[in-house]
Structures are given as structure tokens and as C-alpha cells.
XYZ file of C-alpha atoms in Angstrom:
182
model
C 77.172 26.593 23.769
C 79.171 29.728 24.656
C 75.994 31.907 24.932
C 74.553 29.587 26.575
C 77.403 29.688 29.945
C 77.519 33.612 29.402
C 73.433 33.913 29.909
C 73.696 31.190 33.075
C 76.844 33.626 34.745
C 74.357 36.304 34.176
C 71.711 34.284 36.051
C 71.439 35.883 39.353
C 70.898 31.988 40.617
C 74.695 31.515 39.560
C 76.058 34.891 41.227
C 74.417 33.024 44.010
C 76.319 29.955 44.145
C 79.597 31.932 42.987
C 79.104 33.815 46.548
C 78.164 30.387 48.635
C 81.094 28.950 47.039
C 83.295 31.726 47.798
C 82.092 32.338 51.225
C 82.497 28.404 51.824
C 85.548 27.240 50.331
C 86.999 30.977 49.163
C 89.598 30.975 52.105
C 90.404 27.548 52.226
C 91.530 27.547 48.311
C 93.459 30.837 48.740
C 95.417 29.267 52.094
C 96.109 26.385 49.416
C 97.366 28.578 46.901
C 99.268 30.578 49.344
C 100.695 27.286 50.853
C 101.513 26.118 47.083
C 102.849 29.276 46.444
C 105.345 29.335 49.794
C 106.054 25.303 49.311
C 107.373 26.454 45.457
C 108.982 30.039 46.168
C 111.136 27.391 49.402
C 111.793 24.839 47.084
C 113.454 27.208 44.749
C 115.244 29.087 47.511
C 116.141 25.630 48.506
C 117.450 24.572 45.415
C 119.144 27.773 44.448
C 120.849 27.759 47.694
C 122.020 23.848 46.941
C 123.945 24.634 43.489
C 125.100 27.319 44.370
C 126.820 25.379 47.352
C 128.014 22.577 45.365
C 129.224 24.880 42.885
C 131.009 26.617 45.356
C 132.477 23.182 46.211
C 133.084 21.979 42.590
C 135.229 25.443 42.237
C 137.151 24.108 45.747
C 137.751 21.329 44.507
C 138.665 22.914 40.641
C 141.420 24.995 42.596
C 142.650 22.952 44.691
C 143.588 20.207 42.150
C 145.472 23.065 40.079
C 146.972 24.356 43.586
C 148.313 21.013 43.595
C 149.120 20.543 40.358
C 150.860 23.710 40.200
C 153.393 22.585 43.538
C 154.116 19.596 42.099
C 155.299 20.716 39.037
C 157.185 23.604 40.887
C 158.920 20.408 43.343
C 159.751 18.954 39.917
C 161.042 21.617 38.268
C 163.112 22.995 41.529
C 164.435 19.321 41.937
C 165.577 19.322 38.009
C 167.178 22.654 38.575
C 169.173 21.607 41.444
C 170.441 18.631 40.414
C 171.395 20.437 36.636
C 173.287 23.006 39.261
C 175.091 20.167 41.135
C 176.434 18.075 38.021
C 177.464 21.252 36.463
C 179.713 22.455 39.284
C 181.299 18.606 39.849
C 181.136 17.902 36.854
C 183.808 14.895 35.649
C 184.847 14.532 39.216
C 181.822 13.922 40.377
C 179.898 11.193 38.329
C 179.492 8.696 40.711
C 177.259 11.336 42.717
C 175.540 12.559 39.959
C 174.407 9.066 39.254
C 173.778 8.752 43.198
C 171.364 11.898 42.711
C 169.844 10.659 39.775
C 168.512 8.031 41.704
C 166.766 9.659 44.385
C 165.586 12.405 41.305
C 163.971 9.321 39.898
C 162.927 7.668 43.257
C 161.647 11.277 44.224
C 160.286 11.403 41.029
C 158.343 7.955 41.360
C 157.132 9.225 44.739
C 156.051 12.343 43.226
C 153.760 10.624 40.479
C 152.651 7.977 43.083
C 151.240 11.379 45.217
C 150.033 12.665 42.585
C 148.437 9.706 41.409
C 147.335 9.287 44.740
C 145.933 12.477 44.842
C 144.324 12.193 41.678
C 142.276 9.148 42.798
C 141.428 10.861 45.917
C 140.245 13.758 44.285
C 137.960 11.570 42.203
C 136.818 9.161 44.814
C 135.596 12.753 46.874
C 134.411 13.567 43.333
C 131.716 10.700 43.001
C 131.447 10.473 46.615
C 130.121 14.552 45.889
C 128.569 13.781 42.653
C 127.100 10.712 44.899
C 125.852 12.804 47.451
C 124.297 15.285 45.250
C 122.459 12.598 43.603
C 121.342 11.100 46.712
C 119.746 14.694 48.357
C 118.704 15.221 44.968
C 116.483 11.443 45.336
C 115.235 12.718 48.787
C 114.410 16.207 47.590
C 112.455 15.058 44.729
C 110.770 12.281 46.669
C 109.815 14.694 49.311
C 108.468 17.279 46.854
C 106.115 14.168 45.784
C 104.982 13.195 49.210
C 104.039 17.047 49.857
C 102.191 17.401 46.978
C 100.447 14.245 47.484
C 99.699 14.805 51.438
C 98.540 18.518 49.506
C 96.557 17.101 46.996
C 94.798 14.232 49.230
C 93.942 17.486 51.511
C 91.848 18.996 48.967
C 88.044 18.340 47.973
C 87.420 15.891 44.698
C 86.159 18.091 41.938
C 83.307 15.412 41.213
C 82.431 15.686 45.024
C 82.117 19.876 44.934
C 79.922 19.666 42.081
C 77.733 17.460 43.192
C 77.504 19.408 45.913
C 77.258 22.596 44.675
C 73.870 20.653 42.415
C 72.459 19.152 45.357
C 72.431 22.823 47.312
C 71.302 24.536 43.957
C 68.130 21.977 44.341
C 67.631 22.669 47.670
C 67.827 26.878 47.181
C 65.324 26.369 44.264
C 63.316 23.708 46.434
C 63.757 21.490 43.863
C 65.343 18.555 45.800
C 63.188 16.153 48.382
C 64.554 13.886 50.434
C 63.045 10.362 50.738
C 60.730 10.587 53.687
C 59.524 14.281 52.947
């Protein structure tokens, strides 16, 4: 079976067809591959280009949670400080204040965690609406991709169709093929 295809490509009948096929479709399947070629090497430019953005963001959003994290816990620690300074020089005399101060520490304290739990919940709401977002270009990218490749593949000439063609203009070079009415 193998012999058999290497003594037709030797035919000079097939060399034939090779250059009709090549002279009629040869620059219309290289401007395919070419366009296949430029859709893929954008699409991965594109794509590239897209995590690194949102990776970009992701690190944004990384540092400023620990920027945050890292004031509040300075607030916190600066508030404890104080008021440790404050019932250490009133001492005795000054209970009544230092209960007054504990107070707002805890009120401040309360308001703190609600800020940061604020914050927190923020910072994941912006996280899924991201994550959310991501998945959503991600939908119309890939559905896009499919519609190209379809409108690319629709474009091109059925396989069954070329090869029938190619056999009916084989026939006709041998003058082999008669149309009804000849």
C-alpha cells in the first residue's frame, strides 16, 4: 500500500495536480495559516498581557490588605502604649480615669475590629467581584476564540468537496470524464 502512494507521487500526472493545487488554493491556505498563526500568537499576547494584569492586581490587593493590617495593629499597639503610660503616671489617684480610658480603649477597640472587619469584607467582596470579573472576560474570551474559529473554519473548503474536485479535473486532464450531452 505504501509503494503503491510512493510510485503514484512519482507519477508525473500527480506532480501535476500537486502544481494545480498549489497554484489554485496554495495562497489561500498559506493566508489561512498565516491568519491562524497571527489569531494564536494575539491570543497569547492577549492572554499573557491579562494575568499578568490581574496578577499585578492580586499583588495590589495582597499589599494593601497587609498595609492595612500592619496600621491597625500599629493604632492598637500605640493606643495600648498610651494608655499603659497614662495609668502609670496617675496611678491610685487616678482610677476613675483610667477606667474612663478603658472605655473608649475598648470602644476604640470595637471600632477598630468593626473597620477592620469592614475592611475585610470589602476586600473580599472586590475579591469575587475580581475573581468575578476574571471569570466573566475569561467566558467572553473563550466564547470568542470559538466563534473565530468557527467563522475560520466555515471559510474554508470541505475536504470531501476538494477531492472530488481535484478527481473530477484529473478526469478531465486525462479526458477521461464526459459530460451528459457530449
Amino acid at each position: 500500500m505504501a509503494t503503491d502512494k510512493k510510485a503514484n507521487r512519482n507519477d508525473p500526472a500527480d506532480g501535476n495536480v500537486e502544481q494545480i493545487r498549489e497554484i489554485l488554493f496554495g495562497g489561500q491556505m498559506r493566508d489561512y495559516d498565516r491568519r491562524f498563526q497571527d489569531l494564536e500568537e494575539r491570543l497569547q499576547r492577549d492572554l499573557e498581557r491579562f494575568r499578568q494584569d490581574q496578577s499585578k492586581r492580586l499583588e495590589a490587593l495582597e499589599q494593601l490588605i497587609r498595609d492595612e493590617s500592619e496600621s491597625a495593629a500599629q493604632v492598637h499597639k500605640r493606643l495600648d502604649a498610651e494608655q499603659r503610660k497614662q495609668a502609670t503616671i496617675q496611678g491610685e489617684q487616678l482610677k476613675s480615669t483610667e477606667s474612663a480610658l478603658r472605655g473608649e480603649l475598648a470602644e476604640l477597640a470595637g471600632q477598630l475590629e468593626d473597620t477592620a472587619r469592614q475592611l475585610r469584607e470589602r476586600l473580599l467582596k472586590l475579591g469575587q467581584e475580581q475573581a468575578d470579573g476574571l471569570q466573566q472576560q475569561a467566558d467572553d474570551f473563550g466564547r470568542h476564540l470559538a466563534s473565530t474559529a468557527n467563522e475560520l473554519r466555515e471559510a474554508k473548503v470541505a475536504r470531501e468537496e476538494l477531492a472530488g474536485f481535484f478527481s473530477e479535473l484529473a478526469l478531465r486532464l486525462k479526458r477521461d470524464f464526459e459530460l451528459p450531452g457530449e
